[in-house]
Amino acid sequence: MDTLRKKIAARQNPTVAGLDPDFAKLPAFLREQAVARRGKTLEAAADAVLAFNRAIIDALCDVVPAVKPQAAYYELLGWPGVRALAETIAYAREKGLFVITDAKRGDIGSTMAAYARAHLGTVEIEGAEITPFGADALTVNAYLGSDGVLPALEVCKAHGKCIFVLGKTSNPSSGEIQDKLVDGEPVYSLLGHLCAHWSGMAAGGEPSGRYGTVGLVAGATYPAQLAELRQNLPHTFFLVPGYGAQGGGARDVAPAFDENGDGAIVNSSRAILYAWRKEGCNERDFAGAARREALRMKEDLNAVLADHSK
Amino acid sequence: MDTLRKKIAARQNPTVAGLDPDFAKLPAFLREQAVARRGKTLEAAADAVLAFNRAIIDALCDVVPAVKPQAAYYELLGWPGVRALAETIAYAREKGLFVITDAKRGDIGSTMAAYARAHLGTVEIEGAEITPFGADALTVNAYLGSDGVLPALEVCKAHGKCIFVLGKTSNPSSGEIQDKLVDGEPVYSLLGHLCAHWSGMAAGGEPSGRYGTVGLVAGATYPAQLAELRQNLPHTFFLVPGYGAQGGGARDVAPAFDENGDGAIVNSSRAILYAWRKEGCNERDFAGAARREALRMKEDLNAVLADHSK
């Protein structure tokens, strides 16, 4: 997590911009250019998505420390979309951004190791080491227990990467399973404690540093639970979705941070990506609008964090 | 689920063959051919995987009703691997097999809809409807609650597809979360009841048919829980991993079936795929060995089911 924390400190901005590009919502000129070149195909859609992402990354790379591509939107465009995901990750890293692939993968044993090697590590092809996707971090669904997390930690250790495990997600129905009480403790809190335990294991059983290898996803839409998790998990870094389009504000995310304004990164996807629609500006200025929204969010967060740290 | 059940009945075999091809474990001649043509690249590895899968599908398509590609092994080979996944699915369907993509996806709202459209439905590119992967069923991790399942059900309804939600998985640590008691009921059982509820919703609130749109993953390595789930969920079809390489036998999976020997399909991956290694036969006969193992498993299951139905 230290690489991410340094990038946050350098930009004075604990924001991760979600890259969830929905082809149908891209500026018309990008869609038309791509279809003119390659027809109404997955390849055309993937080209448009990549062009969109590159412009967004160029506009944001000195404002935000990290981007979070959402795998679903790339898979929706088949294998050309997945190629656009790999190219987006490579481009963002070239521009100095930390990349969290939001894929919520979860499986067991050698299958989980395959996911982790795919997204964070390497694969060996007859002696050659090749990097399939090369992100810095991956979101993980740990419903399968330790068998679904430990293989990913091995890959993190070998390649200096980290993971974020789903704890309390930002959606309305997250409570159906996550809020259920187990011996008086909600399931999301159990997951939080497991994260702290796994971070300790990743650090070789030693007490982990300020923030360990296994982070937790905890939504801005549940500020009380966020505050409780922050208090109980002093060494767990949080990835906080739900700011902006999902209804969370800067005051709602403040409890995710520690007394130094460290310990969390807040995601915004649609509000940044599609800012040009809200601004009503020329669609060709979509990247400029994204940058203005990211700067507004940075100010918003920093103002509240200044209060929070007092 | 009716399409799957008809295919099971036609072949008199409730087996799904897992397609989890690990490049390093493929027959040497396939690896060498691919690398000779395309170098030590992801493309070469993906070519070898596709050639392997096609031969396995040819050998199994009149023995088993279904195949279950495991997405992780394809993602491990980057976008060329994901292309091989799409081509494997298309080939298996051409050969009359039902395809369950084992991707354990789980997200919310429009993101979950994107996963479901990717794997089971279509995407619109400027008016053209394109099928990115085109499987018949998808495994789903429902830790995020209804928000992670209902968008997939919409896609199932529109395209006549189905999903399998993770309940009690076959791995040793599955109990860390799944066995925890919530008001006296284990979490996996809560998931089972949610599946039945979601199936009812998919059927428009009407009582669903014999087996509804939402199936459950319940591992062969926990036969007591399997029996309990079967009893409590008379309208939920089960996908049963854990037979063979993971240690479950035919007697362990029997409780997953109803009194007619219906209601479940049992997965075997490595035992079928890598049967030639166990047989010690010529690696060029890998597909023949897979067929022999699939026939052996069919007999094994049918013998036990004949007893079970008495």
XYZ file of C-alpha atoms in Angstrom:
620
model
C 0.000 0.000 0.000
C 3.009 2.293 0.433
C 3.317 2.992 -3.306
C -0.301 4.104 -3.370
C 0.079 6.195 -0.208
C 3.120 7.999 -1.648
C 1.231 8.849 -4.825
C -1.698 10.142 -2.752
C 0.668 12.299 -0.693
C 2.452 13.648 -3.780
C -0.821 14.819 -5.341
C -2.415 15.760 -2.003
C -5.487 13.944 -3.227
C -6.991 10.681 -1.916
C -9.146 10.145 -5.019
C -9.227 7.175 -7.360
C -10.976 7.825 -10.661
C -13.077 4.888 -11.815
C -12.676 3.980 -15.482
C -16.075 2.397 -16.209
C -16.526 3.343 -19.853
C -19.918 2.390 -21.255
C -19.679 2.567 -25.057
C -23.217 3.890 -25.421
C -22.387 6.853 -23.156
C -19.154 7.933 -24.861
C -19.068 11.222 -26.774
C -20.738 10.729 -30.163
C -17.675 11.833 -32.144
C -15.558 9.041 -30.609
C -18.209 6.418 -31.342
C -18.648 7.651 -34.902
C -14.914 7.754 -35.641
C -14.445 4.201 -34.399
C -17.443 2.787 -36.265
C -16.384 4.609 -39.458
C -13.016 2.825 -39.247
C -14.032 -0.657 -38.078
C -17.786 -1.037 -38.534
C -20.323 -1.854 -35.855
C -18.030 -4.327 -34.123
C -16.602 -5.087 -30.698
C -13.226 -3.945 -32.056
C -14.675 -0.516 -32.918
C -16.251 -0.164 -29.486
C -12.996 -1.205 -27.810
C -11.052 1.356 -29.882
C -13.447 4.102 -28.815
C -13.135 3.071 -25.172
C -9.351 3.108 -25.356
C -9.272 6.543 -27.018
C -11.653 7.851 -24.345
C -9.589 6.367 -21.510
C -6.311 7.759 -22.859
C -7.737 11.272 -23.026
C -9.162 10.944 -19.505
C -5.848 9.618 -18.185
C -3.935 12.498 -19.842
C -6.330 14.986 -18.224
C -6.216 13.419 -14.759
C -2.690 12.071 -14.317
C -1.340 15.067 -12.390
C -4.567 15.459 -10.358
C -5.387 11.953 -9.097
C -2.946 9.295 -7.849
C -4.875 6.280 -9.093
C -7.415 4.920 -11.537
C -9.745 1.968 -11.111
C -10.852 0.264 -14.304
C -14.032 -1.767 -13.777
C -13.485 -5.106 -15.548
C -17.174 -5.645 -16.359
C -17.302 -2.806 -18.901
C -14.331 -4.241 -20.770
C -15.634 -7.820 -20.719
C -18.887 -6.492 -22.145
C -16.918 -5.761 -25.319
C -15.591 -9.327 -25.504
C -11.902 -10.045 -26.027
C -11.296 -6.739 -27.867
C -12.620 -5.018 -24.752
C -10.291 -7.063 -22.561
C -7.395 -6.019 -24.812
C -8.486 -2.392 -24.264
C -8.353 -3.072 -20.516
C -4.742 -4.291 -20.778
C -3.812 -1.278 -22.913
C -5.567 1.117 -20.521
C -3.646 -0.317 -17.569
C -0.333 -0.024 -19.425
C -1.062 3.573 -20.459
C -2.128 4.642 -16.958
C 1.023 3.149 -15.435
C 3.176 4.898 -18.062
C 1.582 8.145 -16.893
C 2.551 7.440 -13.289
C -0.838 6.315 -12.026
C -1.487 3.472 -9.584
C -3.942 1.024 -11.144
C -6.566 -0.868 -9.147
C -8.374 -3.393 -11.338
C -11.897 -3.642 -9.952
C -12.761 -7.203 -10.904
C -13.997 -8.562 -7.555
C -12.448 -11.927 -8.366
C -12.839 -14.782 -5.928
C -11.980 -18.446 -6.345
C -9.818 -21.036 -4.604
C -6.361 -22.542 -4.723
C -4.652 -22.684 -8.094
C -7.649 -20.983 -9.728
C -7.348 -17.949 -7.438
C -3.610 -17.969 -8.054
C -4.394 -17.837 -11.795
C -6.582 -14.746 -11.309
C -3.914 -13.058 -9.187
C -1.115 -13.918 -11.621
C -3.304 -12.700 -14.502
C -4.061 -9.318 -12.982
C -1.056 -8.630 -10.741
C 1.697 -11.070 -11.660
C 3.164 -13.002 -14.529
C 2.656 -16.249 -16.414
C 5.430 -18.482 -17.697
C 5.263 -19.558 -21.331
C 7.996 -22.152 -21.889
C 10.465 -20.208 -19.753
C 9.449 -16.668 -20.783
C 7.822 -14.541 -18.037
C 4.946 -12.514 -19.484
C 2.727 -9.951 -17.745
C -0.898 -10.434 -18.867
C -2.464 -7.289 -17.324
C 0.010 -5.809 -14.843
C -2.211 -3.823 -12.476
C -0.962 -2.689 -9.038
C -3.948 -3.923 -7.051
C -7.039 -6.080 -7.491
C -10.392 -6.146 -5.714
C -11.246 -9.576 -4.297
C -14.465 -11.202 -3.099
C -13.558 -13.401 -0.138
C -16.825 -15.315 0.286
C -14.814 -18.525 -0.206
C -12.610 -17.776 2.804
C -8.811 -17.952 3.175
C -8.501 -20.409 0.266
C -9.621 -17.504 -1.908
C -7.190 -14.959 -0.500
C -3.918 -16.638 0.446
C -3.020 -17.643 -3.147
C -3.433 -13.978 -4.147
C -1.201 -12.898 -1.254
C 1.602 -15.113 -2.539
C 1.421 -13.274 -5.850
C 1.288 -9.883 -4.064
C 4.401 -10.782 -2.097
C 6.333 -11.907 -5.176
C 5.439 -8.830 -7.221
C 4.978 -6.058 -4.610
C 1.235 -5.710 -5.204
C -1.839 -5.501 -2.977
C -5.504 -6.464 -2.873
C -8.742 -4.946 -1.571
C -11.259 -7.383 -0.113
C -14.986 -6.560 -0.217
C -16.248 -5.687 3.258
C -19.253 -3.382 3.412
C -20.214 -2.487 -0.152
C -21.995 0.770 -1.027
C -25.176 -0.658 -2.572
C -28.642 -0.615 -0.947
C -28.940 -4.423 -0.596
C -25.422 -4.956 0.785
C -26.986 -5.638 4.186
C -28.771 -8.814 3.037
C -25.629 -10.794 3.787
C -23.009 -8.316 5.008
C -25.033 -6.931 7.956
C -26.146 -10.309 9.296
C -24.908 -10.854 12.826
C -22.557 -13.724 13.578
C -22.068 -14.033 17.340
C -23.131 -10.392 17.587
C -20.680 -9.244 14.898
C -21.827 -8.269 11.393
C -20.395 -10.294 8.501
C -18.658 -7.185 7.032
C -16.824 -6.705 10.324
C -15.795 -10.380 10.323
C -14.352 -9.783 6.842
C -12.544 -6.716 8.180
C -10.901 -8.741 10.923
C -9.969 -11.447 8.421
C -8.295 -8.740 6.284
C -6.196 -7.610 9.226
C -5.286 -11.251 9.896
C -4.357 -11.864 6.229
C -2.254 -8.675 6.166
C -0.372 -9.988 9.177
C 0.199 -13.310 7.415
C 1.423 -11.494 4.286
C 3.943 -9.700 6.468
C 5.238 -13.116 7.578
C 3.387 -13.118 10.878
C 5.228 -9.984 11.977
C 3.117 -7.031 13.083
C 2.424 -5.271 9.785
C 3.461 -1.676 9.083
C 1.086 1.248 9.242
C -1.093 -0.205 6.467
C -0.847 -3.826 5.307
C -1.102 -5.624 1.944
C -4.800 -6.424 2.292
C -7.125 -3.437 2.087
C -10.887 -3.371 2.571
C -13.706 -2.046 0.413
C -16.062 -0.024 2.622
C -18.777 2.159 1.086
C -19.319 5.890 1.631
C -23.052 5.270 1.762
C -22.714 3.708 5.230
C -20.709 6.323 7.216
C -21.473 4.837 10.640
C -20.121 1.426 9.628
C -17.154 3.147 8.004
C -16.304 4.903 11.279
C -16.651 1.657 13.220
C -14.394 -0.201 10.764
C -11.775 2.598 10.894
C -11.684 2.335 14.679
C -11.416 -1.456 14.733
C -8.914 -1.817 11.893
C -6.060 0.651 12.454
C -3.764 -1.111 9.936
C -6.248 -1.672 7.112
C -6.319 0.703 4.168
C -9.814 1.408 2.799
C -11.067 1.723 -0.744
C -14.264 3.784 -0.466
C -16.843 3.638 -3.261
C -20.161 5.482 -3.238
C -19.005 9.116 -3.367
C -20.770 11.252 -5.971
C -23.175 9.425 -8.276
C -24.117 6.928 -5.540
C -25.006 9.688 -3.089
C -22.087 9.844 -0.627
C -20.554 13.263 0.125
C -17.184 14.314 1.539
C -18.586 14.336 5.101
C -19.696 10.720 4.592
C -16.232 9.528 3.578
C -14.322 11.465 6.267
C -14.660 8.675 8.890
C -12.665 6.359 6.591
C -9.496 8.390 7.243
C -7.152 8.285 10.200
C -6.085 11.311 12.260
C -3.417 12.161 9.656
C -5.873 12.129 6.766
C -4.239 8.865 5.665
C -5.657 5.353 5.399
C -8.221 5.592 2.618
C -8.830 6.396 -1.015
C -12.227 7.502 -2.324
C -13.578 6.406 -5.677
C -15.619 8.435 -8.098
C -16.494 6.957 -11.485
C -19.448 8.339 -13.404
C -19.305 11.844 -11.874
C -15.779 12.304 -13.274
C -16.048 10.266 -16.507
C -19.292 11.824 -17.651
C -18.798 15.305 -16.166
C -19.195 16.839 -19.630
C -22.808 15.677 -19.714
C -23.574 17.329 -16.408
C -21.706 20.512 -17.317
C -23.546 20.631 -20.629
C -20.249 21.579 -22.296
C -19.095 20.586 -25.776
C -18.583 16.817 -25.823
C -15.118 17.346 -27.341
C -14.153 18.905 -24.013
C -15.050 15.669 -22.132
C -11.532 15.317 -20.729
C -11.420 18.938 -19.594
C -14.744 18.483 -17.827
C -13.405 15.331 -16.127
C -10.364 17.264 -14.914
C -12.511 20.102 -13.534
C -14.710 17.606 -11.662
C -11.630 15.812 -10.268
C -10.209 19.139 -9.069
C -13.560 20.045 -7.476
C -13.660 16.666 -5.708
C -10.070 17.104 -4.491
C -10.964 20.460 -2.906
C -14.145 19.018 -1.434
C -12.275 16.100 0.177
C -9.364 18.217 1.400
C -11.655 20.785 3.011
C -13.459 18.093 4.977
C -10.215 16.253 5.825
C -8.691 19.460 7.206
C -11.639 19.647 9.634
C -11.492 15.893 10.344
C -7.805 15.980 11.336
C -8.263 18.838 13.811
C -32.470 -24.955 -16.408
C -34.715 -27.044 -18.662
C -32.269 -26.953 -21.581
C -29.563 -28.339 -19.315
C -31.862 -30.976 -17.817
C -32.872 -32.180 -21.285
C -29.242 -32.549 -22.316
C -28.502 -34.459 -19.093
C -31.443 -36.783 -19.763
C -30.436 -37.339 -23.392
C -26.926 -38.428 -22.407
C -28.062 -40.149 -19.192
C -25.165 -38.385 -17.519
C -25.279 -35.592 -14.922
C -21.625 -34.629 -15.449
C -20.182 -31.278 -16.407
C -16.579 -31.399 -17.583
C -14.529 -28.469 -16.332
C -12.321 -26.826 -18.945
C -9.530 -25.423 -16.754
C -6.574 -25.656 -19.129
C -3.274 -24.726 -17.530
C -0.770 -24.121 -20.350
C 2.105 -25.647 -18.377
C 0.182 -28.913 -17.990
C -0.828 -29.363 -21.634
C 0.721 -32.195 -23.660
C 4.229 -31.164 -24.722
C 3.525 -31.608 -28.430
C 0.724 -29.017 -28.311
C 2.903 -26.535 -26.442
C 5.798 -27.066 -28.831
C 3.680 -26.712 -31.968
C 2.188 -23.439 -30.738
C 5.506 -21.942 -29.638
C 7.139 -22.994 -32.938
C 4.476 -21.012 -34.798
C 4.073 -17.926 -32.598
C 7.033 -17.775 -30.209
C 6.888 -17.726 -26.422
C 3.843 -15.466 -26.355
C 0.376 -15.279 -24.847
C -0.984 -15.855 -28.360
C 0.935 -19.145 -28.641
C -0.327 -20.299 -25.238
C -3.893 -19.343 -26.158
C -3.605 -21.268 -29.440
C -2.431 -24.364 -27.586
C -5.281 -24.068 -25.097
C -7.844 -23.754 -27.866
C -6.450 -26.764 -29.756
C -6.514 -28.763 -26.508
C -10.096 -27.711 -25.714
C -11.348 -28.546 -29.200
C -9.941 -32.046 -29.026
C -11.410 -32.543 -25.539
C -14.804 -31.250 -26.694
C -14.752 -33.556 -29.728
C -13.980 -36.503 -27.448
C -16.622 -35.654 -24.835
C -19.538 -34.133 -26.730
C -21.595 -37.331 -26.942
C -20.695 -38.389 -23.373
C -21.295 -35.280 -21.244
C -24.117 -32.745 -21.562
C -22.136 -29.696 -20.462
C -18.725 -28.096 -20.103
C -17.629 -25.490 -17.593
C -14.728 -23.284 -18.678
C -13.022 -21.664 -15.692
C -12.447 -18.002 -16.624
C -9.307 -17.630 -14.496
C -7.194 -19.902 -16.709
C -8.117 -17.895 -19.799
C -7.526 -14.505 -18.135
C -4.118 -15.793 -17.111
C -3.220 -15.713 -20.808
C -4.337 -12.072 -21.161
C -6.645 -10.973 -23.959
C -5.509 -13.787 -26.287
C -6.617 -16.182 -23.564
C -9.969 -14.446 -23.294
C -10.347 -14.798 -27.060
C -9.672 -18.518 -26.659
C -12.441 -18.595 -24.031
C -14.920 -17.049 -26.493
C -13.828 -19.496 -29.202
C -14.064 -22.454 -26.811
C -17.618 -21.484 -25.845
C -18.646 -21.124 -29.498
C -17.101 -24.496 -30.396
C -18.715 -26.310 -27.475
C -22.130 -24.908 -28.332
C -21.680 -25.905 -31.982
C -21.094 -29.441 -30.716
C -24.370 -29.364 -28.778
C -22.929 -28.819 -25.312
C -24.415 -26.605 -22.622
C -21.773 -24.091 -21.489
C -21.478 -22.851 -17.915
C -18.870 -20.109 -17.646
C -17.372 -20.411 -14.192
C -16.371 -16.824 -13.528
C -17.948 -16.247 -10.090
C -18.760 -12.679 -11.071
C -20.426 -10.404 -8.554
C -21.041 -6.677 -8.727
C -24.011 -4.312 -8.529
C -26.525 -2.552 -10.739
C -25.377 -1.580 -14.213
C -21.963 -3.181 -13.570
C -23.524 -6.563 -12.812
C -25.751 -6.112 -15.846
C -22.579 -5.571 -17.893
C -21.101 -8.879 -16.634
C -24.337 -10.715 -17.387
C -24.693 -9.167 -20.841
C -21.035 -9.964 -21.530
C -21.260 -13.643 -20.616
C -24.923 -14.495 -21.335
C -26.444 -11.718 -23.401
C -25.620 -9.123 -26.019
C -24.218 -5.629 -26.305
C -25.479 -2.960 -28.684
C -22.895 -1.206 -30.865
C -24.662 1.658 -32.641
C -27.750 -0.447 -33.286
C -26.010 -3.790 -33.965
C -26.604 -6.547 -31.366
C -23.386 -8.480 -30.757
C -22.812 -11.511 -28.513
C -19.491 -11.111 -26.658
C -19.207 -14.618 -25.119
C -22.573 -16.344 -25.447
C -22.501 -18.952 -22.671
C -25.677 -20.641 -21.400
C -25.049 -20.078 -17.708
C -22.741 -18.124 -15.412
C -21.602 -18.686 -11.836
C -22.265 -15.686 -9.574
C -20.948 -14.602 -6.180
C -23.859 -12.961 -4.347
C -21.974 -11.453 -1.395
C -23.328 -8.051 -2.509
C -26.944 -9.193 -2.132
C -29.909 -8.791 -4.497
C -28.299 -5.791 -6.231
C -25.738 -8.278 -7.518
C -28.241 -10.863 -8.751
C -31.365 -9.137 -10.063
C -29.576 -7.366 -12.961
C -28.278 -10.780 -14.077
C -31.800 -12.235 -13.868
C -33.083 -9.583 -16.271
C -30.483 -10.739 -18.780
C -31.357 -14.413 -18.136
C -35.012 -13.674 -18.787
C -34.318 -11.792 -22.020
C -31.996 -14.475 -23.409
C -33.277 -17.721 -21.844
C -30.167 -18.265 -19.706
C -29.531 -19.160 -16.067
C -27.069 -18.548 -13.228
C -25.563 -20.548 -10.373
C -24.994 -18.659 -7.125
C -22.212 -19.750 -4.751
C -23.681 -21.380 -1.655
C -21.465 -23.913 0.084
C -18.214 -24.157 -1.858
C -16.079 -27.305 -1.855
C -12.848 -25.869 -0.408
C -11.536 -26.509 3.127
C -11.877 -22.888 4.327
C -15.390 -22.367 2.921
C -16.711 -22.470 6.475
C -14.897 -19.307 7.565
C -17.803 -17.265 6.263
C -20.326 -19.718 4.797
C -20.838 -21.810 7.950
C -21.268 -18.869 10.325
C -24.661 -18.934 11.993
C -27.093 -16.088 11.435
C -30.099 -16.494 13.750
C -29.220 -20.169 13.923
C -28.988 -20.589 10.133
C -25.630 -20.928 8.338
C -24.788 -18.260 5.747
C -24.740 -20.866 2.917
C -28.306 -21.833 3.804
C -29.329 -18.163 3.806
C -27.869 -17.942 0.289
C -29.826 -21.055 -0.680
C -33.085 -19.493 0.462
C -32.232 -16.279 -1.373
C -31.694 -18.360 -4.553
C -35.156 -19.869 -4.225
C -36.569 -16.371 -3.680
C -34.712 -14.982 -6.720
C -35.898 -17.906 -8.873
C -39.451 -17.056 -7.869
C -38.882 -13.413 -8.823
C -37.421 -14.470 -12.179
C -40.611 -16.444 -12.797
C -42.576 -13.232 -12.261
C -43.569 -14.026 -8.704
C -45.376 -17.162 -9.873
C -44.386 -20.433 -8.244
C -41.432 -21.547 -10.361
C -41.390 -24.828 -12.297
C -39.594 -27.915 -11.079
C -36.221 -26.129 -11.150
C -35.895 -22.356 -11.408
C -33.499 -19.964 -13.165
C -31.182 -19.541 -10.182
C -29.148 -22.602 -9.282
C -26.813 -23.079 -6.341
C -23.182 -24.186 -6.111
C -22.896 -26.783 -3.343
C -19.714 -28.815 -2.921
C -19.414 -32.618 -2.915
C -16.902 -32.349 -0.088
C -19.702 -31.478 2.356
C -22.289 -34.253 1.795
C -24.274 -33.553 4.970
C -24.816 -29.921 3.991
C -25.635 -31.043 0.472
C -28.395 -33.339 1.778
C -29.770 -30.572 3.992
C -29.796 -28.089 1.094
C -31.522 -30.629 -1.191
C -34.258 -31.115 1.389
C -34.803 -27.394 1.980
C -34.625 -26.283 -1.643
C -36.834 -28.563 -3.746
C -36.837 -26.146 -6.733
C -33.149 -25.244 -6.812
C -30.830 -27.009 -9.248
C -27.337 -27.698 -7.881
C -23.937 -27.413 -9.491
C -21.705 -29.737 -7.480
C -17.931 -29.254 -7.575
C -15.444 -31.317 -5.589
C -15.872 -34.751 -7.190
C -12.613 -36.460 -8.170
C -9.451 -34.405 -7.713
C -10.901 -32.580 -4.678
C -11.764 -35.839 -2.927
C -15.537 -36.253 -3.294
C -16.863 -39.610 -4.566
C -20.147 -40.659 -6.148
C -21.639 -41.490 -2.726
C -20.819 -37.953 -1.572
C -22.660 -36.320 -4.461
C -25.735 -38.576 -4.336
C -27.563 -36.413 -1.763
C -27.562 -33.530 -4.263
C -30.092 -35.379 -6.436
C -33.841 -35.674 -6.031
C -35.773 -38.945 -5.972
C -35.787 -39.026 -9.789
C -32.024 -38.636 -10.052
C -32.685 -35.101 -11.288
C -31.782 -31.717 -9.793
C -27.996 -31.616 -9.952
C -24.946 -31.734 -12.173
C -21.543 -32.852 -10.915
C -18.330 -31.208 -12.058
C -15.016 -32.877 -12.699
C -12.165 -30.832 -14.111
C -8.612 -32.052 -13.640
C -9.502 -35.754 -13.384
C -10.978 -35.646 -16.903
C -8.692 -33.045 -18.527
C -5.460 -34.595 -17.344
C -6.556 -38.243 -17.364
C -3.717 -39.102 -19.772
C -1.188 -38.211 -17.076
C -2.817 -40.542 -14.582
C -3.243 -43.324 -17.138
C 0.384 -42.903 -18.154
C -0.714 -43.278 -21.780
C 0.837 -41.529 -24.772
C 0.173 -37.786 -24.409
C -1.159 -37.746 -27.989
C -4.063 -39.832 -26.702
C -5.012 -37.126 -24.151
C -8.521 -36.762 -25.585
C -9.096 -40.519 -25.601
C -8.022 -40.684 -21.963
C -10.417 -37.836 -21.116
C -13.243 -39.727 -22.796
C -12.443 -42.945 -20.906
C -12.420 -41.059 -17.583
C -15.720 -39.317 -18.425
C -17.292 -42.707 -19.258
C -15.940 -44.157 -16.006
C -17.407 -41.230 -14.040
C -20.756 -41.611 -15.806
C -20.952 -45.272 -14.761
C -19.849 -44.399 -11.236
C -22.550 -41.726 -10.864
C -25.293 -43.799 -12.476
C -24.577 -46.806 -10.276
C -24.903 -44.718 -7.141
C -27.948 -42.834 -8.457
C -29.727 -46.117 -9.214
C -29.331 -47.002 -5.510
C -30.244 -43.481 -4.385
C -33.526 -43.442 -6.307
C -34.698 -46.757 -4.844
